[in-house]
Tab-separated table of C-alpha atoms and ligand atoms in Angstrom:
chain	number	residue	atom	x	y	z
A	1	MET	CA	4.797	10.406	37.788
A	2	LYS	CA	2.840	13.436	38.847
A	3	GLU	CA	-0.398	13.579	37.057
A	4	ASN	CA	-3.590	15.451	37.408
A	5	SER	CA	-6.805	13.640	37.695
A	6	CYS	CA	-8.900	14.108	34.662
A	7	CYS	CA	-11.410	16.472	36.145
A	8	GLU	CA	-8.918	19.141	36.943
A	9	ALA	CA	-8.160	22.161	34.876
A	10	GLU	CA	-5.518	21.575	32.230
A	11	THR	CA	-3.052	24.032	33.675
A	12	GLY	CA	-2.740	23.493	37.421
A	13	THR	CA	-0.576	21.012	39.251
A	14	SER	CA	-2.425	19.118	41.940
A	15	PRO	CA	-3.224	21.595	44.682
A	16	SER	CA	-0.978	21.021	47.698
A	17	GLY	CA	0.023	17.691	46.268
A	18	ILE	CA	-3.263	16.027	47.030
A	19	GLN	CA	-3.945	13.280	44.576
A	20	ILE	CA	-7.569	13.116	43.704
A	21	GLN	CA	-8.406	9.497	43.171
A	22	PRO	CA	-10.785	8.822	40.350
A	23	ALA	CA	-14.037	8.023	42.073
A	24	LEU	CA	-14.646	4.350	42.537
A	25	PRO	CA	-18.194	3.274	43.159
A	26	GLN	CA	-18.653	3.332	46.918
A	27	ASN	CA	-21.586	1.051	47.071
A	28	THR	CA	-20.198	-2.201	45.767
A	29	GLU	CA	-21.323	-3.995	48.892
A	30	ASP	CA	-24.911	-2.981	49.200
A	31	GLU	CA	-26.011	-4.596	45.963
A	32	VAL	CA	-27.640	-1.512	44.552
A	33	CYS	CA	-25.497	-1.670	41.506
A	34	CYS	CA	-25.933	-4.641	39.245
A	35	GLY	CA	-23.352	-6.412	37.149
A	36	PRO	CA	-19.819	-7.491	37.882
A	37	PRO	CA	-17.491	-5.443	40.086
A	38	ALA	CA	-16.347	-2.156	38.568
A	39	GLY	CA	-13.282	-2.271	36.350
A	40	PRO	CA	-10.103	-0.255	36.826
A	41	PRO	CA	-10.396	3.522	37.197
A	42	SER	CA	-9.947	5.787	34.208
A	43	SER	CA	-6.413	6.522	33.190
A	44	PRO	CA	-5.079	9.756	34.664
A	45	PHE	CA	-4.184	10.814	31.133
A	46	GLU	CA	-7.708	10.772	29.858
A	47	ARG	CA	-9.350	14.028	28.855
A	48	PRO	CA	-12.993	14.632	28.109
A	49	GLY	CA	-13.633	13.991	24.459
A	50	TYR	CA	-10.415	12.050	23.908
A	51	GLN	CA	-9.749	8.384	23.995
A	52	ILE	CA	-6.339	6.926	24.699
A	53	CYS	CA	-5.294	4.506	22.005
A	54	GLY	CA	-4.518	0.959	23.029
A	55	PHE	CA	-0.964	1.190	21.728
A	56	VAL	CA	-0.110	4.095	24.078
A	57	GLU	CA	1.807	3.115	27.199
A	58	ASN	CA	1.862	6.505	28.903
A	59	PHE	CA	3.040	10.013	28.132
A	60	ILE	CA	6.396	11.737	28.079
A	61	GLU	CA	6.449	15.319	29.287
A	62	SER	CA	8.493	17.491	26.989
A	63	THR	CA	9.050	21.132	26.274
A	64	SER	CA	6.719	20.847	23.359
A	65	GLY	CA	3.936	19.170	25.272
A	66	ARG	CA	2.954	15.643	26.077
A	67	ILE	CA	4.283	12.977	23.758
A	68	PRO	CA	2.643	9.569	23.789
A	69	ARG	CA	4.995	6.709	24.531
A	70	ILE	CA	3.899	3.771	22.433
A	71	LYS	CA	4.243	0.057	22.976
A	72	SER	CA	6.272	-1.949	20.544
A	73	ALA	CA	4.317	-5.151	21.064
A	74	LEU	CA	1.244	-5.576	18.933
A	75	SER	CA	-1.948	-6.496	20.764
A	76	ILE	CA	-4.556	-8.983	19.602
A	77	SER	CA	-6.712	-6.141	18.347
A	78	ASP	CA	-3.782	-4.665	16.383
A	79	MET	CA	-3.324	-8.029	14.728
A	80	ALA	CA	-7.035	-8.394	14.088
A	81	GLY	CA	-6.957	-4.961	12.471
A	82	THR	CA	-4.120	-6.072	10.232
A	83	VAL	CA	-6.058	-9.131	9.134
A	84	MET	CA	-9.158	-7.032	8.445
A	85	THR	CA	-7.296	-4.577	6.231
A	86	ARG	CA	-5.644	-7.469	4.433
A	87	ILE	CA	-9.019	-8.856	3.463
A	88	GLY	CA	-10.154	-5.405	2.432
A	89	ILE	CA	-12.386	-4.448	5.367
A	90	ASN	CA	-11.954	-0.896	6.646
A	91	ARG	CA	-8.770	-0.755	4.620
A	92	ASN	CA	-9.355	2.822	3.571
A	93	ASN	CA	-9.826	4.154	7.053
A	94	TYR	CA	-7.169	2.459	9.118
A	95	ARG	CA	-5.156	5.274	10.528
A	96	VAL	CA	-3.492	6.746	13.590
A	97	ALA	CA	-3.311	10.393	14.563
A	98	PRO	CA	-0.333	12.085	12.908
A	99	GLY	CA	2.319	13.702	15.106
A	100	LEU	CA	5.245	12.806	17.298
A	101	TYR	CA	5.409	9.591	19.322
A	102	GLY	CA	8.128	8.135	21.516
A	103	ILE	CA	9.137	4.546	22.010
A	104	GLY	CA	11.319	3.131	24.782
A	105	ASN	CA	13.082	5.884	26.714
A	106	PRO	CA	13.917	8.409	24.034
A	107	ASP	CA	16.131	11.371	24.856
A	108	PRO	CA	17.323	14.356	22.807
A	109	ASP	CA	19.958	12.183	21.120
A	110	SER	CA	17.566	9.435	20.064
A	111	PRO	CA	16.952	8.934	16.348
A	112	VAL	CA	13.788	10.196	14.674
A	113	LEU	CA	12.040	7.814	12.311
A	114	VAL	CA	9.424	9.118	9.932
A	115	THR	CA	6.464	7.056	8.767
A	116	ALA	CA	2.917	7.263	7.412
A	117	ASN	CA	-0.272	7.356	9.456
A	118	TYR	CA	-1.617	4.194	7.850
A	119	LYS	CA	-1.945	2.031	10.941
A	120	LEU	CA	-0.421	-0.968	9.168
A	121	SER	CA	2.748	1.056	8.442
A	122	PHE	CA	2.783	2.441	11.983
A	123	ASP	CA	2.453	-1.047	13.493
A	124	LYS	CA	5.163	-2.468	11.268
A	125	VAL	CA	7.602	0.200	12.414
A	126	ARG	CA	6.919	0.085	16.142
A	127	LYS	CA	7.100	-3.701	16.130
A	128	GLU	CA	10.709	-3.386	14.953
A	129	LEU	CA	11.668	-0.932	17.696
A	130	LYS	CA	11.372	-3.297	20.623
A	131	TYR	CA	14.805	-2.650	22.098
A	132	THR	CA	15.244	0.827	20.728
A	133	ASP	CA	14.764	4.267	22.181
A	134	ALA	CA	13.493	6.416	19.377
A	135	TRP	CA	11.098	9.079	18.247
A	136	LEU	CA	8.505	8.324	15.631
A	137	LEU	CA	7.230	11.196	13.530
A	138	VAL	CA	3.985	10.160	11.882
A	139	LEU	CA	2.985	12.168	8.828
A	140	ASP	CA	-0.598	12.809	7.838
A	141	THR	CA	-0.692	10.703	4.692
A	142	ARG	CA	-4.481	10.324	4.957
A	143	GLY	CA	-4.099	6.765	6.117
A	144	ILE	CA	-2.144	5.634	3.075
A	145	ASN	CA	1.065	3.619	3.173
A	146	VAL	CA	4.427	5.244	2.514
A	147	TRP	CA	4.868	3.989	-1.018
A	148	CYS	CA	1.454	5.032	-2.344
A	149	ALA	CA	1.414	8.255	-0.366
A	150	ALA	CA	4.812	9.240	-1.734
A	151	GLY	CA	3.510	8.648	-5.245
A	152	LYS	CA	0.591	10.945	-4.533
A	153	GLY	CA	2.664	13.535	-2.719
A	154	THR	CA	0.969	13.244	0.680
A	155	PHE	CA	4.174	11.658	1.951
A	156	GLY	CA	5.992	14.654	0.585
A	157	THR	CA	8.450	17.423	1.273
A	158	GLU	CA	5.787	19.834	2.480
A	159	GLU	CA	4.234	17.371	4.893
A	160	VAL	CA	7.624	16.459	6.364
A	161	VAL	CA	8.443	20.101	6.956
A	162	ARG	CA	4.995	20.822	8.380
A	163	SER	CA	5.166	17.865	10.785
A	164	VAL	CA	8.663	18.727	11.979
A	165	LYS	CA	7.521	22.233	12.790
A	166	ALA	CA	4.166	21.242	14.271
A	167	ALA	CA	5.849	18.796	16.637
A	168	GLY	CA	8.483	21.334	17.665
A	169	LEU	CA	11.027	18.669	16.861
A	170	ASP	CA	13.946	21.074	17.100
A	171	THR	CA	13.250	21.495	20.812
A	172	VAL	CA	12.713	17.777	21.443
A	173	VAL	CA	15.930	16.496	19.876
A	174	SER	CA	19.379	18.019	19.808
A	175	HIS	CA	20.516	16.450	16.523
A	176	ARG	CA	19.144	17.363	13.117
A	177	ASN	CA	18.564	14.030	11.396
A	178	LEU	CA	15.392	12.440	10.123
A	179	ILE	CA	15.321	8.816	9.010
A	180	LEU	CA	12.859	8.357	6.166
A	181	PRO	CA	11.965	5.104	4.457
A	182	GLN	CA	13.727	4.954	1.109
A	183	LEU	CA	10.475	4.559	-0.801
A	184	GLY	CA	9.470	7.982	0.506
A	185	ALA	CA	12.046	9.488	-1.836
A	186	THR	CA	9.397	9.478	-4.553
A	187	GLY	CA	7.648	12.318	-2.759
A	188	VAL	CA	10.339	13.892	-0.616
A	189	SER	CA	13.228	16.017	-1.747
A	190	ALA	CA	15.880	15.702	0.939
A	191	ARG	CA	17.541	18.936	-0.079
A	192	GLN	CA	14.298	20.853	0.128
A	193	VAL	CA	13.542	19.487	3.600
A	194	LYS	CA	16.972	20.583	4.775
A	195	LYS	CA	16.456	24.019	3.321
A	196	GLU	CA	13.032	24.522	4.848
A	197	CYS	CA	13.420	23.113	8.352
A	198	GLY	CA	17.096	22.424	8.866
A	199	PHE	CA	16.754	18.679	9.232
A	200	GLN	CA	18.920	16.340	7.202
A	201	VAL	CA	17.104	13.412	5.631
A	202	VAL	CA	18.830	10.058	5.968
A	203	TRP	CA	17.362	7.410	3.685
A	204	GLY	CA	16.527	4.373	5.731
A	205	PRO	CA	15.853	0.854	4.505
A	206	ILE	CA	12.861	-0.017	2.329
A	207	LEU	CA	11.481	-2.573	4.752
A	208	ALA	CA	10.589	-1.780	8.348
A	209	ALA	CA	12.035	-5.181	9.228
A	210	ASP	CA	15.529	-3.828	8.469
A	211	ILE	CA	15.277	-0.782	10.737
A	212	GLY	CA	16.991	-2.467	13.666
A	213	LYS	CA	19.927	-3.565	11.546
A	214	PHE	CA	20.096	-0.135	9.972
A	215	LEU	CA	20.285	1.645	13.324
A	216	ASP	CA	22.771	-0.851	14.744
A	217	SER	CA	25.129	-0.356	11.851
A	218	GLY	CA	25.232	3.395	12.388
A	219	MET	CA	22.505	4.315	9.895
A	220	LYS	CA	24.002	2.414	6.999
A	221	ALA	CA	21.893	0.387	4.603
A	222	ASP	CA	23.497	-2.316	2.541
A	223	GLN	CA	22.430	-3.062	-0.993
A	224	THR	CA	19.825	-5.675	-0.090
A	225	MET	CA	18.055	-3.145	2.143
A	226	ARG	CA	17.974	-0.700	-0.758
A	227	ARG	CA	16.333	-3.001	-3.282
A	228	VAL	CA	12.626	-3.520	-3.348
A	229	THR	CA	11.507	-7.146	-3.227
A	230	PHE	CA	8.326	-8.928	-4.212
A	231	THR	CA	8.519	-12.297	-2.555
A	232	THR	CA	5.846	-14.970	-2.747
A	233	MET	CA	4.663	-14.004	0.730
A	234	GLU	CA	4.530	-10.323	-0.207
A	235	ARG	CA	2.381	-11.269	-3.191
A	236	LEU	CA	0.102	-13.703	-1.379
A	237	VAL	CA	-1.007	-11.166	1.223
A	238	LEU	CA	-2.261	-8.928	-1.587
A	239	ILE	CA	-4.597	-11.546	-3.042
A	240	PRO	CA	-7.631	-11.031	-0.756
A	241	VAL	CA	-7.788	-7.342	-1.612
A	242	GLU	CA	-7.471	-8.132	-5.321
A	243	ILE	CA	-10.446	-10.465	-5.018
A	244	SER	CA	-12.499	-7.971	-3.036
A	245	ILE	CA	-11.897	-5.369	-5.751
A	246	GLY	CA	-13.342	-7.828	-8.267
A	247	LEU	CA	-16.402	-8.780	-6.196
A	248	LYS	CA	-18.669	-5.780	-6.747
A	249	PRO	CA	-18.442	-5.674	-10.539
A	250	MET	CA	-18.871	-9.462	-10.480
A	251	LEU	CA	-22.390	-9.145	-9.077
A	252	TRP	CA	-23.410	-6.832	-11.897
A	253	ILE	CA	-21.896	-9.087	-14.485
A	254	VAL	CA	-23.762	-12.083	-13.074
A	255	LEU	CA	-27.011	-10.162	-13.424
A	256	VAL	CA	-26.305	-9.310	-17.058
A	257	VAL	CA	-25.195	-12.854	-17.742
A	258	PHE	CA	-28.422	-14.157	-16.241
A	259	ILE	CA	-30.484	-12.071	-18.647
A	260	LEU	CA	-28.351	-12.972	-21.656
A	261	SER	CA	-28.501	-16.639	-20.762
A	262	GLY	CA	-32.297	-16.692	-20.767
A	263	ILE	CA	-32.689	-15.267	-24.263
A	264	GLY	CA	-33.859	-17.950	-26.645
A	265	PRO	CA	-36.515	-19.049	-29.098
A	266	ASP	CA	-39.319	-18.366	-26.590
A	267	LEU	CA	-37.943	-14.881	-25.932
A	268	PHE	CA	-36.917	-15.612	-22.368
A	269	SER	CA	-36.668	-18.884	-20.554
A	270	LEU	CA	-36.117	-18.831	-16.837
A	271	LYS	CA	-34.900	-22.391	-16.894
A	272	ALA	CA	-32.286	-21.690	-19.536
A	273	ALA	CA	-31.306	-18.518	-17.724
A	274	TRP	CA	-30.673	-20.482	-14.582
A	275	THR	CA	-28.751	-23.446	-15.965
A	276	ARG	CA	-26.734	-21.470	-18.484
A	277	SER	CA	-25.890	-18.567	-16.183
A	278	LEU	CA	-24.494	-21.059	-13.708
A	279	MET	CA	-21.981	-22.071	-16.360
A	280	ALA	CA	-21.180	-18.465	-17.174
A	281	ALA	CA	-20.813	-17.635	-13.487
A	282	ALA	CA	-18.346	-20.492	-13.182
A	283	ALA	CA	-16.370	-19.016	-16.050
A	284	LEU	CA	-16.471	-15.602	-14.378
A	285	ALA	CA	-15.322	-16.985	-11.043
A	286	GLY	CA	-12.644	-18.956	-12.862
A	287	GLY	CA	-11.452	-15.788	-14.583
A	288	VAL	CA	-11.252	-13.886	-11.309
A	289	PHE	CA	-9.457	-16.802	-9.695
A	290	ALA	CA	-6.947	-17.026	-12.535
A	291	GLY	CA	-6.314	-13.292	-12.691
A	292	ALA	CA	-6.417	-12.343	-9.015
A	293	VAL	CA	-5.104	-15.499	-7.347
A	294	LEU	CA	-3.077	-17.636	-9.748
A	295	THR	CA	-1.374	-14.740	-11.496
A	296	PRO	CA	-0.093	-13.001	-8.329
A	297	ALA	CA	0.826	-16.296	-6.695
A	298	PHE	CA	2.915	-17.601	-9.585
A	299	LEU	CA	3.866	-14.258	-11.121
A	300	PRO	CA	7.549	-14.891	-11.890
A	301	LYS	CA	6.832	-18.399	-13.168
A	302	ILE	CA	4.215	-17.420	-15.715
A	303	PRO	CA	5.663	-16.697	-19.153
A	304	GLY	CA	5.398	-13.211	-20.630
A	305	ARG	CA	6.358	-9.769	-19.390
A	306	ALA	CA	3.067	-8.011	-19.931
A	307	PHE	CA	0.475	-8.770	-17.275
A	308	TYR	CA	-2.394	-9.163	-19.729
A	309	ILE	CA	-0.497	-12.025	-21.332
A	310	LYS	CA	0.221	-13.660	-17.987
A	311	GLY	CA	-3.470	-13.336	-17.160
A	312	ALA	CA	-4.543	-14.775	-20.496
A	313	ILE	CA	-2.308	-17.772	-19.882
A	314	THR	CA	-3.617	-18.530	-16.391
A	315	GLY	CA	-7.105	-17.831	-17.742
A	316	PHE	CA	-6.610	-20.367	-20.519
A	317	LEU	CA	-5.489	-23.057	-18.077
A	318	THR	CA	-8.408	-22.389	-15.751
A	319	ALA	CA	-10.832	-22.341	-18.665
A	320	ALA	CA	-9.506	-25.716	-19.796
A	321	GLY	CA	-10.631	-27.160	-16.483
A	322	ILE	CA	-14.032	-25.507	-16.746
A	323	LEU	CA	-14.554	-26.744	-20.310
A	324	LEU	CA	-13.651	-30.259	-19.297
A	325	TRP	CA	-16.207	-30.074	-16.539
A	326	TYR	CA	-18.992	-28.834	-18.841
A	327	ARG	CA	-18.067	-30.811	-21.963
A	328	GLN	CA	-21.283	-32.878	-21.715
A	329	ASP	CA	-23.601	-29.998	-20.901
A	330	ALA	CA	-22.607	-27.381	-23.430
A	331	GLY	CA	-22.167	-27.209	-27.181
A	332	LEU	CA	-19.119	-26.069	-29.043
A	333	LEU	CA	-20.413	-22.514	-29.367
A	334	GLU	CA	-21.057	-22.242	-25.667
A	335	LEU	CA	-17.738	-23.782	-24.764
A	336	SER	CA	-15.851	-21.294	-26.912
A	337	ALA	CA	-17.827	-18.467	-25.311
A	338	LEU	CA	-16.838	-19.723	-21.880
A	339	LEU	CA	-13.204	-19.952	-22.917
A	340	LEU	CA	-13.093	-16.421	-24.306
A	341	PHE	CA	-14.909	-15.010	-21.314
A	342	THR	CA	-12.654	-16.654	-18.729
A	343	MET	CA	-9.537	-15.511	-20.532
A	344	ALA	CA	-10.768	-11.939	-20.927
A	345	VAL	CA	-11.702	-11.636	-17.261
A	346	SER	CA	-8.437	-13.170	-16.122
A	347	SER	CA	-6.389	-11.003	-18.456
A	348	PHE	CA	-8.099	-7.865	-17.178
A	349	MET	CA	-7.767	-8.803	-13.517
A	350	ALA	CA	-4.091	-9.629	-13.998
A	351	MET	CA	-3.532	-6.265	-15.654
A	352	ASN	CA	-5.105	-4.623	-12.630
A	353	PHE	CA	-2.564	-6.317	-10.429
A	354	THR	CA	0.108	-4.027	-11.898
A	355	GLY	CA	-1.068	-1.445	-9.355
A	356	ALA	CA	-0.003	-3.645	-6.470
A	357	THR	CA	3.454	-4.466	-7.783
A	358	PRO	CA	6.569	-2.442	-7.049
A	359	PHE	CA	8.182	-2.748	-10.451
A	360	THR	CA	5.749	-1.794	-13.219
A	361	SER	CA	6.370	1.564	-14.842
A	362	PRO	CA	3.390	3.744	-15.795
A	363	THR	CA	4.627	4.051	-19.376
A	364	GLY	CA	4.800	0.275	-19.588
A	365	VAL	CA	1.375	-0.259	-18.051
A	366	GLU	CA	-0.209	2.261	-20.370
A	367	LYS	CA	1.456	0.605	-23.341
A	368	GLU	CA	0.144	-2.828	-22.475
A	369	MET	CA	-3.307	-1.442	-21.717
A	370	ARG	CA	-3.594	0.187	-25.134
A	371	ARG	CA	-2.884	-3.156	-26.658
A	372	ALA	CA	-4.832	-5.356	-24.256
A	373	ILE	CA	-8.100	-3.553	-23.633
A	374	PRO	CA	-9.318	-3.683	-27.267
A	375	MET	CA	-8.557	-7.407	-27.309
A	376	GLN	CA	-10.317	-7.987	-24.011
A	377	ILE	CA	-13.376	-6.092	-25.215
A	378	ALA	CA	-13.376	-8.002	-28.496
A	379	ALA	CA	-13.164	-11.301	-26.635
A	380	VAL	CA	-16.116	-10.390	-24.430
A	381	PHE	CA	-18.177	-9.325	-27.464
A	382	LEU	CA	-17.437	-12.545	-29.294
A	383	ALA	CA	-18.304	-14.491	-26.162
A	384	VAL	CA	-21.626	-12.657	-25.816
A	385	PHE	CA	-22.549	-13.284	-29.462
A	386	ALA	CA	-21.631	-16.927	-29.220
A	387	TRP	CA	-23.540	-17.232	-25.977
A	388	ILE	CA	-26.719	-15.651	-27.312
A	389	GLY	CA	-26.371	-17.528	-30.575
A	390	ALA	CA	-26.119	-20.822	-28.728
A	391	GLY	CA	-29.404	-20.066	-26.996
A	392	PHE	CA	-31.343	-20.518	-30.217
B	1	MET	CA	14.885	-6.988	-8.897
B	2	LYS	CA	16.276	-9.661	-11.035
B	3	ASP	CA	13.315	-12.079	-10.860
B	4	PHE	CA	10.832	-9.468	-11.962
B	5	ARG	CA	11.318	-7.780	-15.281
B	6	TYR	CA	8.711	-5.630	-16.911
B	7	LEU	CA	8.434	-4.357	-20.492
B	8	GLU	CA	11.677	-3.345	-22.136
B	9	GLY	CA	12.561	-0.044	-23.675
B	10	VAL	CA	9.628	1.934	-22.318
B	11	THR	CA	11.027	4.094	-19.533
B	12	THR	CA	11.125	7.860	-19.900
B	13	LEU	CA	14.293	8.018	-17.789
B	14	GLU	CA	17.071	10.258	-19.102
B	15	LEU	CA	20.416	11.194	-17.626
B	16	LYS	CA	22.392	14.237	-18.666
B	17	GLU	CA	25.834	13.062	-17.742
B	18	GLU	CA	27.475	16.441	-18.243
B	19	LYS	CA	25.377	17.894	-15.420
B	20	CYS	CA	26.066	15.087	-12.930
B	21	VAL	CA	28.211	16.020	-9.938
B	22	GLY	CA	28.702	12.435	-8.803
B	23	CYS	CA	27.006	12.706	-5.418
B	24	GLY	CA	25.541	9.210	-5.596
B	25	VAL	CA	22.099	10.142	-4.314
B	26	CYS	CA	20.390	8.509	-7.295
B	27	GLU	CA	22.181	5.269	-6.576
B	28	THR	CA	20.978	5.422	-2.963
B	29	VAL	CA	17.319	6.233	-3.509
B	30	CYS	CA	16.577	4.046	-6.523
B	31	PRO	CA	14.788	0.910	-5.327
B	32	HIS	CA	15.801	-0.979	-8.458
B	33	GLY	CA	19.497	-0.310	-8.722
B	34	VAL	CA	19.136	1.471	-12.039
B	35	PHE	CA	22.115	3.772	-11.449
B	36	ARG	CA	25.726	2.983	-10.780
B	37	LEU	CA	28.541	5.374	-10.012
B	38	GLU	CA	31.531	4.990	-12.318
B	39	ASN	CA	34.528	7.316	-12.066
B	40	LYS	CA	32.477	9.773	-10.006
B	41	LYS	CA	29.751	9.955	-12.610
B	42	ALA	CA	26.347	8.315	-12.556
B	43	VAL	CA	25.614	5.887	-15.354
B	44	ILE	CA	22.358	4.129	-16.157
B	45	ALA	CA	23.236	0.505	-15.606
B	46	ASP	CA	19.790	-1.033	-15.983
B	47	SER	CA	17.277	1.242	-17.650
B	48	ASP	CA	14.694	-1.542	-18.068
B	49	GLY	CA	14.616	-1.938	-14.293
B	50	CYS	CA	13.197	1.567	-13.930
B	51	MET	CA	9.599	1.864	-12.738
B	52	GLU	CA	9.487	5.638	-13.181
B	53	CYS	CA	8.907	6.419	-9.524
B	54	GLY	CA	10.745	9.709	-9.854
B	55	SER	CA	12.823	9.423	-6.653
B	56	CYS	CA	16.103	9.932	-8.449
B	57	ALA	CA	15.028	13.005	-10.397
B	58	LEU	CA	13.430	14.628	-7.348
B	59	ASN	CA	16.544	14.137	-5.249
B	60	CYS	CA	19.299	14.829	-7.767
B	61	PRO	CA	20.970	18.063	-6.663
B	62	ALA	CA	22.147	18.866	-10.186
B	63	SER	CA	18.864	18.280	-12.038
B	64	ALA	CA	20.751	15.825	-14.196
B	65	ILE	CA	17.928	13.291	-14.301
B	66	GLN	CA	14.641	13.522	-16.112
B	67	VAL	CA	11.768	11.077	-15.864
B	68	THR	CA	8.000	11.330	-16.176
B	69	PRO	CA	6.978	10.004	-12.781
B	70	GLY	CA	3.772	8.164	-12.096
B	71	VAL	CA	2.200	5.044	-10.723
B	72	GLY	CA	2.246	1.888	-12.811
B	73	CYS	CA	-1.310	0.953	-11.967
B	74	ALA	CA	-3.906	-0.040	-14.541
B	75	ALA	CA	-6.900	0.972	-12.414
B	76	TYR	CA	-5.404	4.418	-11.956
B	77	ILE	CA	-4.616	4.842	-15.632
B	78	ILE	CA	-8.178	3.868	-16.578
B	79	GLN	CA	-9.390	6.590	-14.247
B	80	THR	CA	-7.134	9.167	-15.839
B	81	TRP	CA	-8.631	8.194	-19.189
B	82	VAL	CA	-12.202	8.418	-17.943
B	83	LYS	CA	-12.112	11.252	-15.433
B	84	GLY	CA	-8.917	13.066	-16.300
B	85	LYS	CA	-5.694	13.342	-14.352
B	86	GLU	CA	-7.028	15.507	-11.539
B	87	ALA	CA	-9.946	13.382	-10.431
B	88	ALA	CA	-8.218	10.049	-10.718
B	89	ALA	CA	-7.580	8.130	-7.522
B	90	CYS	CA	-5.918	4.851	-6.777
B	91	GLY	CA	-7.807	1.784	-5.696
B	92	GLY	CA	-11.226	2.909	-6.826
B	93	GLU	CA	-12.353	3.876	-3.346
B	94	GLY	CA	-9.841	6.537	-2.679
B	95	THR	CA	-7.126	5.772	-0.244
B	96	GLY	CA	-6.038	2.168	-0.338
B	97	CYS	CA	-3.776	2.576	-3.360
C	1	SF4	S1	21.954	12.335	-8.086
C	1	SF4	FE1	22.389	13.572	-9.898
C	1	SF4	S2	24.335	14.530	-9.479
C	1	SF4	FE2	24.126	12.906	-7.974
C	1	SF4	S3	25.176	11.165	-8.929
C	1	SF4	FE3	23.030	10.990	-9.502
C	1	SF4	S4	22.872	12.059	-11.467
C	1	SF4	FE4	24.814	12.649	-10.557
C	2	SF4	S1	12.577	6.676	-11.555
C	2	SF4	FE1	12.700	5.378	-9.728
C	2	SF4	S2	13.101	3.341	-10.547
C	2	SF4	FE2	13.552	4.762	-12.177
C	2	SF4	S3	15.709	5.151	-11.992
C	2	SF4	FE3	14.694	6.764	-10.850
C	2	SF4	S4	14.602	5.990	-8.779
C	2	SF4	FE4	15.080	4.239	-10.080
């Protein structure tokens, strides 16, 4: 491949074919320089101010500029990034640059797959394209996954049309098909895309894992590829983020609980605050555990349709354990406060999990919230009164 | 999704059968198999399976489907109550959903 060294002007080919080697340190022998021997030279594709992403193999020259050819294998750091986002670290800023990428040896007849610029989505897709030659058009969804971005409209008709035009896709490929993930249909009108940029949307499978099968069968998805699933594994990976959402408010609640727990006959007792808030903190942690761990994990097994009921049930079971543990240390009033508190927290956390599921309708969620929130608030109030009352 | 059923009788989904041209797009895009094509006409086969994502209505060429689309997410709905529809964002911190 003919490439310019990075210091050359963007436009010119190498003058008279001379390859300028990136300068290696010349003085490795005379010990002036400390440290280990110099690493490999800079990539010939590097440009000042740009960094080449680890998932880029090299570049494909095309009529509409240089297109990065990406690797299908995930590196250790890609996997580490996945783990980090799964536990909620840097989850909101895990993105790749939008635009056109190639994978394998794509030519003008190769299929074009469209995805979001959330790096987790991007990785999932390229991983499935190991033996495929394809183009990958990455939309600027602000680093959000396809499903959520489609709901918000960033994975939408306009963005598809804009990206197709910006990438000059009509000069890169000779066909006029775009394969979009089916869940993108929430934000993308296939007819409108066709009208505005001439490309026909083909609805691909819901899961990236089915892309290979879909392409092999001549772009046909069977019914199982068209139905959204919510397997135990799919639910378990969501749990860490659910917990991390609960953590920050938890700290505030612990502070309030500490103050409430100290109130007593001598106005405020630090000793009571300490011992009693430990119990309340256990109830709080139990509630979060029941609502954000048990409920997602056993979702289909827990009775009830509404999530606040499921959460109240897991909360009740968890509270039973906590009450058993504290049965010697706390009175009846305190125990009932702990029970109410655990159930309210669990019920609320479980209700929040609706946002992570692919089957709850907004009308349904709103309906259950109108019913549940007053009850949850009432339970917390009763718990607080009982708790303060028990202090005297 | 047969193992996961949400509340019954809540969806805002409506189909005007007289407008339907039988293209089958709704059947294709719906992730819950709510529609079925019978005698070249769409019928709602499982309205309680609908999560109101709006894919079918957006992609129906005959505007035969109506649904109030949205996200079934409690945190988001709380935000629409507190801050109003415009300012509400998913996930509390903006982009995670
Ligand atoms: S998408 Fe519209 S026109 Fe096509 S089958 Fe469904 S309801 Fe009928
Ligand atoms: S709104 Fe979504 S879930 Fe409901 S019928 Fe239409 S495509 Fe299916």
